[in-house]
Structures are given as C-alpha cells and as structure tokens.
Coordinates of N, CA and C and ligand atoms in Angstrom, one line a residue:
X1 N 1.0 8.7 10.5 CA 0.6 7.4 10.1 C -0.4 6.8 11.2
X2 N -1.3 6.1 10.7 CA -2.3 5.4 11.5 C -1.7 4.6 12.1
X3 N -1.4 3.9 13.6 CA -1.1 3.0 14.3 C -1.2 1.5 13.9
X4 N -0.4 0.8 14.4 CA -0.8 -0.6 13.7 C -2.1 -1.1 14.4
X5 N -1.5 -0.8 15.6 CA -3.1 -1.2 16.2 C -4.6 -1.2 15.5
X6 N -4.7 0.0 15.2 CA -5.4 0.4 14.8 C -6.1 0.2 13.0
X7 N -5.1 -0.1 12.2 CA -4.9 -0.4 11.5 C -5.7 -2.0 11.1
X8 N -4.8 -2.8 12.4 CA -5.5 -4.5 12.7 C -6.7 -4.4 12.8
X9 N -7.0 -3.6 13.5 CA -8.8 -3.6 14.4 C -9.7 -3.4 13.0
X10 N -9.2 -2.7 12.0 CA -9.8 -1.9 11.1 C -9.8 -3.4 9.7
X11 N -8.9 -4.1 10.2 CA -8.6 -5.2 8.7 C -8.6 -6.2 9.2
X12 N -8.5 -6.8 10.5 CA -8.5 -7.8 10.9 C -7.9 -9.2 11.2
X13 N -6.8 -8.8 10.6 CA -5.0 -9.3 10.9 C -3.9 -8.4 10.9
X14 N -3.3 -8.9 10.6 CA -1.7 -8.7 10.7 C -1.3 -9.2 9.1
X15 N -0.8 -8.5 8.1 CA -0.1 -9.1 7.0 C 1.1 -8.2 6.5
X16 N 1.8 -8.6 5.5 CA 2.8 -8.1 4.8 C 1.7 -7.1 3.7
X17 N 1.0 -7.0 2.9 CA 0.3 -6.2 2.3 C -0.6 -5.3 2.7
X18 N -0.8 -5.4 4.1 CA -1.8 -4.1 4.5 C -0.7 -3.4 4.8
X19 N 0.4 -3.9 5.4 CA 1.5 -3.0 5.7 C 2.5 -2.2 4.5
X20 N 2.4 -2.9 3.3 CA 2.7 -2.2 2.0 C 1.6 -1.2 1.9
X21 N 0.2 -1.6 1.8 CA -0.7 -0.3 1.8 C -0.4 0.6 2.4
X22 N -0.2 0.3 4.1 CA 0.1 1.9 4.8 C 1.1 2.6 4.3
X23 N 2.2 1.9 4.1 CA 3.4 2.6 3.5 C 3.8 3.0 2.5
X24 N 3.1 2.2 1.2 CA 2.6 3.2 0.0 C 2.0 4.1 0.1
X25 N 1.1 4.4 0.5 CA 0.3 5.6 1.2 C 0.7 6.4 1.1
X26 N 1.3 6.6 2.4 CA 1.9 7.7 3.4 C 3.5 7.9 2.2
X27 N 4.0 7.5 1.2 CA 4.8 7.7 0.8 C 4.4 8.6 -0.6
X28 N 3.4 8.1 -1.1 CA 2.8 8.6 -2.2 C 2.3 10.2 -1.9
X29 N 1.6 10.1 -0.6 CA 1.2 11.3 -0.1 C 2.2 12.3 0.0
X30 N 3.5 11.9 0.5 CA 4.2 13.0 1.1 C 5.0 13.3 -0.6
X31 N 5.3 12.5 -2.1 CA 5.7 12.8 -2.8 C 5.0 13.4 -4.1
X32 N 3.5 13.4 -3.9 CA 2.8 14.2 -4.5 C 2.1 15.7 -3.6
X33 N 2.4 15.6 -2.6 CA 2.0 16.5 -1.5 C 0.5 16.8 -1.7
X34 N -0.5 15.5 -2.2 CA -1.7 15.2 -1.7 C -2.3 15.3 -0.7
X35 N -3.7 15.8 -0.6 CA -4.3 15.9 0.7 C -4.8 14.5 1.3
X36 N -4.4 13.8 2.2 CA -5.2 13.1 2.8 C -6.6 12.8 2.6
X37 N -7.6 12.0 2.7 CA -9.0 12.1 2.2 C -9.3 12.1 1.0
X38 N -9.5 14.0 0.8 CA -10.4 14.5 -0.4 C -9.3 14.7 -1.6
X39 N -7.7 14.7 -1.1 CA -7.6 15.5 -2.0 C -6.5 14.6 -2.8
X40 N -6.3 13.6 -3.4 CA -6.2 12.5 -3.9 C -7.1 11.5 -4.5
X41 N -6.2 11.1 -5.4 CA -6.8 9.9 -6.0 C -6.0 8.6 -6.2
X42 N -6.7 7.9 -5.9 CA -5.6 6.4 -6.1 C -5.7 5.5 -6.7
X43 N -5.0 5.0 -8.0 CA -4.9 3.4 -8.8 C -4.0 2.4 -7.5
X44 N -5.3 1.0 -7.5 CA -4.5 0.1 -7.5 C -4.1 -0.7 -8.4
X45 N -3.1 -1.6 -8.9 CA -3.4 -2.5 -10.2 C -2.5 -3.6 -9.7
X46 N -3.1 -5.0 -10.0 CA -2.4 -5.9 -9.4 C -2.9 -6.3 -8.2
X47 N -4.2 -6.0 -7.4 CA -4.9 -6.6 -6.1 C -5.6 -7.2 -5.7
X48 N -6.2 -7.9 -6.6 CA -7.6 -8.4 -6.4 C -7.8 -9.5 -6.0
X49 N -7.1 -10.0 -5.9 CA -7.4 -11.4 -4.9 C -6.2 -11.8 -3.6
X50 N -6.6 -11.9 -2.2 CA -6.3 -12.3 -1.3 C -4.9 -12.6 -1.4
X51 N -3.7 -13.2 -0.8 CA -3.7 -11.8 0.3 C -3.2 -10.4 -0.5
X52 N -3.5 -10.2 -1.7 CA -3.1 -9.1 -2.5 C -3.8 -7.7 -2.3
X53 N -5.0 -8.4 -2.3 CA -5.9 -7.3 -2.5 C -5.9 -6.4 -0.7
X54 N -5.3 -7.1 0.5 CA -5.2 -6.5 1.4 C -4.4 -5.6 1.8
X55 N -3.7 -5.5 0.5 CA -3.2 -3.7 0.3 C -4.4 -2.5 0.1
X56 N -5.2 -3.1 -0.6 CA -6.3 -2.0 -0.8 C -6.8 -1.5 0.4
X57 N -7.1 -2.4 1.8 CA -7.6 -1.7 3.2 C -6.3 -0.7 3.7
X58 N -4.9 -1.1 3.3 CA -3.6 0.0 3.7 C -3.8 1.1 3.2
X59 N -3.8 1.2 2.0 CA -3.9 2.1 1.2 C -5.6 2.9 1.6
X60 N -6.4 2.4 2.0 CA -7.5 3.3 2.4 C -7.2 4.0 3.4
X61 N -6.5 3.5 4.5 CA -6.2 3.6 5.8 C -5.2 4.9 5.5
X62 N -4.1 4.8 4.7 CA -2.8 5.5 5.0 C -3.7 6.8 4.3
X63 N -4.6 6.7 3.1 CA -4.2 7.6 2.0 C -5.8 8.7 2.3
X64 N -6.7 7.4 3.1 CA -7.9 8.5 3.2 C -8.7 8.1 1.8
X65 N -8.5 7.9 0.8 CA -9.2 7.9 0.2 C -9.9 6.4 -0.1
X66 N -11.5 6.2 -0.4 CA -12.2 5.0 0.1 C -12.8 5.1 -1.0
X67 N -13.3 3.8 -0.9 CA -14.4 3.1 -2.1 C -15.8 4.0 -1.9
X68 N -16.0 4.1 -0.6 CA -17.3 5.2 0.0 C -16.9 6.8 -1.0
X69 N -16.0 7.3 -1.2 CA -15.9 8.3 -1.5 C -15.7 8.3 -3.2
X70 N -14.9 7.0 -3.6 CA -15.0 6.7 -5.2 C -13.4 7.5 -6.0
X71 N -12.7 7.9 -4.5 CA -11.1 7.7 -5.0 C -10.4 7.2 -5.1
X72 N -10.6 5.9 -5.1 CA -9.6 5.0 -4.7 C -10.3 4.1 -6.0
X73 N -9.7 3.3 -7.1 CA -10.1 2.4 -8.0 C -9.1 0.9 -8.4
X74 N -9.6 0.2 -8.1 CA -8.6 -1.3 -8.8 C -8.4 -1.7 -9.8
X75 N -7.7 -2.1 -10.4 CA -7.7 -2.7 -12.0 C -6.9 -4.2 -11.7
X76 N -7.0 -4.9 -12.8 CA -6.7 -6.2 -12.8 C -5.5 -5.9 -13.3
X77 N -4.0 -7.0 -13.4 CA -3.2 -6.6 -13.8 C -2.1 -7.5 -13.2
X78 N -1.2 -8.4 -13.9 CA -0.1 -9.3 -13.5 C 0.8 -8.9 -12.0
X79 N 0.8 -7.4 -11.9 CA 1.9 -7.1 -11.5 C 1.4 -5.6 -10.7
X80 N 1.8 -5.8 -9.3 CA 1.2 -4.9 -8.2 C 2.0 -3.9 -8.9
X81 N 1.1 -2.5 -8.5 CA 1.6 -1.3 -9.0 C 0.4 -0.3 -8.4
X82 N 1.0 1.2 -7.7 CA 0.0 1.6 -6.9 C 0.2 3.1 -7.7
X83 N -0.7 3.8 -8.3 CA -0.9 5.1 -8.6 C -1.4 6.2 -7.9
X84 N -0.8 7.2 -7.6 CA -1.4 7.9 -6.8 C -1.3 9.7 -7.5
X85 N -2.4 10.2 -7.5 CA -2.3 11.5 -8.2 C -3.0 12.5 -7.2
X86 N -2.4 13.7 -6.8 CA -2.7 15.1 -6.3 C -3.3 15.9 -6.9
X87 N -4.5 15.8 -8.0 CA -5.3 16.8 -8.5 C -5.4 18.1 -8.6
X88 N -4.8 18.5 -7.0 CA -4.5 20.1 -7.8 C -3.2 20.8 -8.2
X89 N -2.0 19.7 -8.1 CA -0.8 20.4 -8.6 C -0.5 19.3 -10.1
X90 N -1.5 18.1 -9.9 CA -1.2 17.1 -10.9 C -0.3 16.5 -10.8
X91 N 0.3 16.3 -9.7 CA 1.7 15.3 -9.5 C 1.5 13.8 -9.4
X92 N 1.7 12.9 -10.0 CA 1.4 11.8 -10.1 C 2.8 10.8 -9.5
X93 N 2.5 10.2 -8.5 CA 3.6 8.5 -8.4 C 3.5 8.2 -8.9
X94 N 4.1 6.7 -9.3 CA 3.3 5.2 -9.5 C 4.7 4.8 -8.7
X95 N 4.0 3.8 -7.8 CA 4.8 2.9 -6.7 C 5.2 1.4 -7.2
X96 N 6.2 0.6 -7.4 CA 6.2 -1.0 -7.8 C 6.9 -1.3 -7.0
X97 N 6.9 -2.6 -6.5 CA 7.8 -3.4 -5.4 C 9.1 -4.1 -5.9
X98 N 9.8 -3.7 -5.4 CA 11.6 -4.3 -5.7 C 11.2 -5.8 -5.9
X99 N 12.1 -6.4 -7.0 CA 12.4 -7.5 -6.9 C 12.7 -8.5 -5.4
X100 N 13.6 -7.8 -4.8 CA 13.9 -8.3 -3.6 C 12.9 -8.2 -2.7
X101 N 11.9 -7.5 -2.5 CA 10.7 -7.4 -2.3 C 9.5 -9.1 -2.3
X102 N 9.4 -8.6 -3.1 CA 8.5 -9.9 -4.2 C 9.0 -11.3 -3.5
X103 N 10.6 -11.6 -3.8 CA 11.0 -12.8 -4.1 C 10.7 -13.2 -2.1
X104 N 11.0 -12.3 -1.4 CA 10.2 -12.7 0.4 C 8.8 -12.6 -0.2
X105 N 8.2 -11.8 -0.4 CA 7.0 -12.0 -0.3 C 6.4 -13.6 -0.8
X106 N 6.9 -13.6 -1.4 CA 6.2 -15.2 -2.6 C 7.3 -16.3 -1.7
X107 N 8.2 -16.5 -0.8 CA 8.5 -17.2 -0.1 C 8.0 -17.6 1.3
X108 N 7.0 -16.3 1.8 CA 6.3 -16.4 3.2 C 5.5 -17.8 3.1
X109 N 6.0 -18.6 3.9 CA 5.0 -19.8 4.1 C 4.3 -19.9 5.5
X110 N 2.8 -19.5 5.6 CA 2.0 -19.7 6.6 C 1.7 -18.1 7.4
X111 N 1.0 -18.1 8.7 CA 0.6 -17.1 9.0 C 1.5 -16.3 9.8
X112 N 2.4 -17.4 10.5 CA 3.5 -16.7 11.5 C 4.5 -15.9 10.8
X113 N 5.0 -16.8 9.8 CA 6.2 -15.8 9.1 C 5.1 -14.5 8.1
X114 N 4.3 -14.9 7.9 CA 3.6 -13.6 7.1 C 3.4 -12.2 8.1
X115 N 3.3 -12.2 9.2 CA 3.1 -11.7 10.7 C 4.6 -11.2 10.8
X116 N 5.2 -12.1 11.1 CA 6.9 -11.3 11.9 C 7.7 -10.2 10.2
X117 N 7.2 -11.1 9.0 CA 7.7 -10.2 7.9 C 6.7 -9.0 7.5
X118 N 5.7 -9.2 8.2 CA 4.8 -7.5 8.1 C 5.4 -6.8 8.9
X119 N 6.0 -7.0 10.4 CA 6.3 -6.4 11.3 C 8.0 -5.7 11.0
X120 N 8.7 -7.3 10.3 CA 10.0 -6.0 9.6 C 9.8 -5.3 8.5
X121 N 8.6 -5.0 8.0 CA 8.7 -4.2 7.1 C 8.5 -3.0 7.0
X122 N 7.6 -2.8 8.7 CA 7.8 -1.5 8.8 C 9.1 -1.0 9.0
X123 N 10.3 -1.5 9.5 CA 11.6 -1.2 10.2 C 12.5 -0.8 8.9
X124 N 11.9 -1.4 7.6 CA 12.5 -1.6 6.5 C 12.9 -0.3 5.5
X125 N 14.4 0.1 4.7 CA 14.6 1.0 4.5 C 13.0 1.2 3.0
X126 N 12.7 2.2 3.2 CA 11.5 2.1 2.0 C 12.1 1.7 0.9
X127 N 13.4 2.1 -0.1 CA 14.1 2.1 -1.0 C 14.5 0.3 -1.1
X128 N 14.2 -0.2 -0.1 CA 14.0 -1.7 -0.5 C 12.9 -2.2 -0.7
X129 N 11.9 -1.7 -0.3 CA 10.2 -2.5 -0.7 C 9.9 -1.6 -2.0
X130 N 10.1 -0.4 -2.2 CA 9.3 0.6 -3.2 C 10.2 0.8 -4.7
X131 N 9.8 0.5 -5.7 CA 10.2 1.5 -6.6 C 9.3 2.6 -6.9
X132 N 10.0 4.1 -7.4 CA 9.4 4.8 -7.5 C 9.4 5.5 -9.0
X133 N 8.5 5.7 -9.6 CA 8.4 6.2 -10.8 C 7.7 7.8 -10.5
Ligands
ZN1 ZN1 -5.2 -9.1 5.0

C-alpha cells in the first residue's frame, strides 16, 4: 500500500475518503487478484462531489488505475458503491460502506475530527467500513 505520506502530498489533505479509496483499493485488488495499473478496471458510483468524490484520488492511488489511462470511471448515484473488475479472470467486487460506517462519516463535524477519523480508519477492522458483494 502507498504510504499516507505519500498519499497526502499526492491529494493534498488528510480525509476520511481518500482513506476509504486506499483501502477499497488494495481490498478489491487482493479479492479479484487484479493487476495493479493495467490490469483492472474500476466503477465509482456515488462520488462526485466533495468530500465524496476524494475517494476517487484513493482509489487511483491504491488501484493504479487513472483517468490518464481511462480505467477508472464515475457515475452519479445516491449511494457510494465501488466496482472493481480483473479482466482476465473476470472476477468482479462491488464494495458498499456499512451502515455504521456512513452514520460517523455524516457525523464528522469540521476538519479536525475528519483528520483523527481518517487516521482510525486505517486501524479499523475492514469488515466494519466495507461491505462486500
Ligand atoms: Zn480530499
């Protein structure tokens, strides 16, 4: 996984959804046994506006695949949900966020608690941020 450090320098804060990106990612990756880069493809649905859509820099970061390269696509949609498909065995995820999830996220008020709740979410069991289909 890419560093947070690194990660920051690349997005330009600290949030609770770039940190869902990375970790959608890297989870999707390892359960389709996708290639990093080239060898994936990825739905976002549910991102498009602020601070939502700052899963889409995670998800470039974790998964490799970029708007530059045209694997990675958004759709509009009520409700975050991340697709991820391995093209050459055809194993498809689709990732959704737990209720218990959501109900912190839409409670973070301001930049500090949005900051210390990106930072427990890395520590966090995935089976509490992720559903998996
Ligand atoms: Zn952001």
């Amino acid at each position: 996984m890419i560093s947070l450090k690194d990660a920051v320098n690349f997005h330009g804060h600290l949030g609770p959804y770039l940190i869902l990106g990375l970790l959608a990612g890297d989870l999707g990756l390892k359960k389709t046994g996708a290639k990093k880069y080239f060898g994936v493809e990825v739905k976002v649905y549910g991102a498009n506006i602020k601070p939502k859509s700052c899963l889409i820099d995670g998800l470039q970061l974790s998964t490799g695949a970029t708007y530059g390269k045209g694997n990675i696509k958004k759709y509009a949609s009520d409700r975050i949900k991340i697709s991820m498909r391995n093209p050459e065995n055809k194993k498809v995820v689709t990732l959704g966020l737990t209720g218990s999830l959501l109900r912190e996220l839409n409670s973070l008020k301001g930049h500090s608690a949005s900051e210390k709740f990106a930072r427990e979410l890395l520590k966090l069991n995935k089976q509490k941020i992720f559903t998996l289909k």
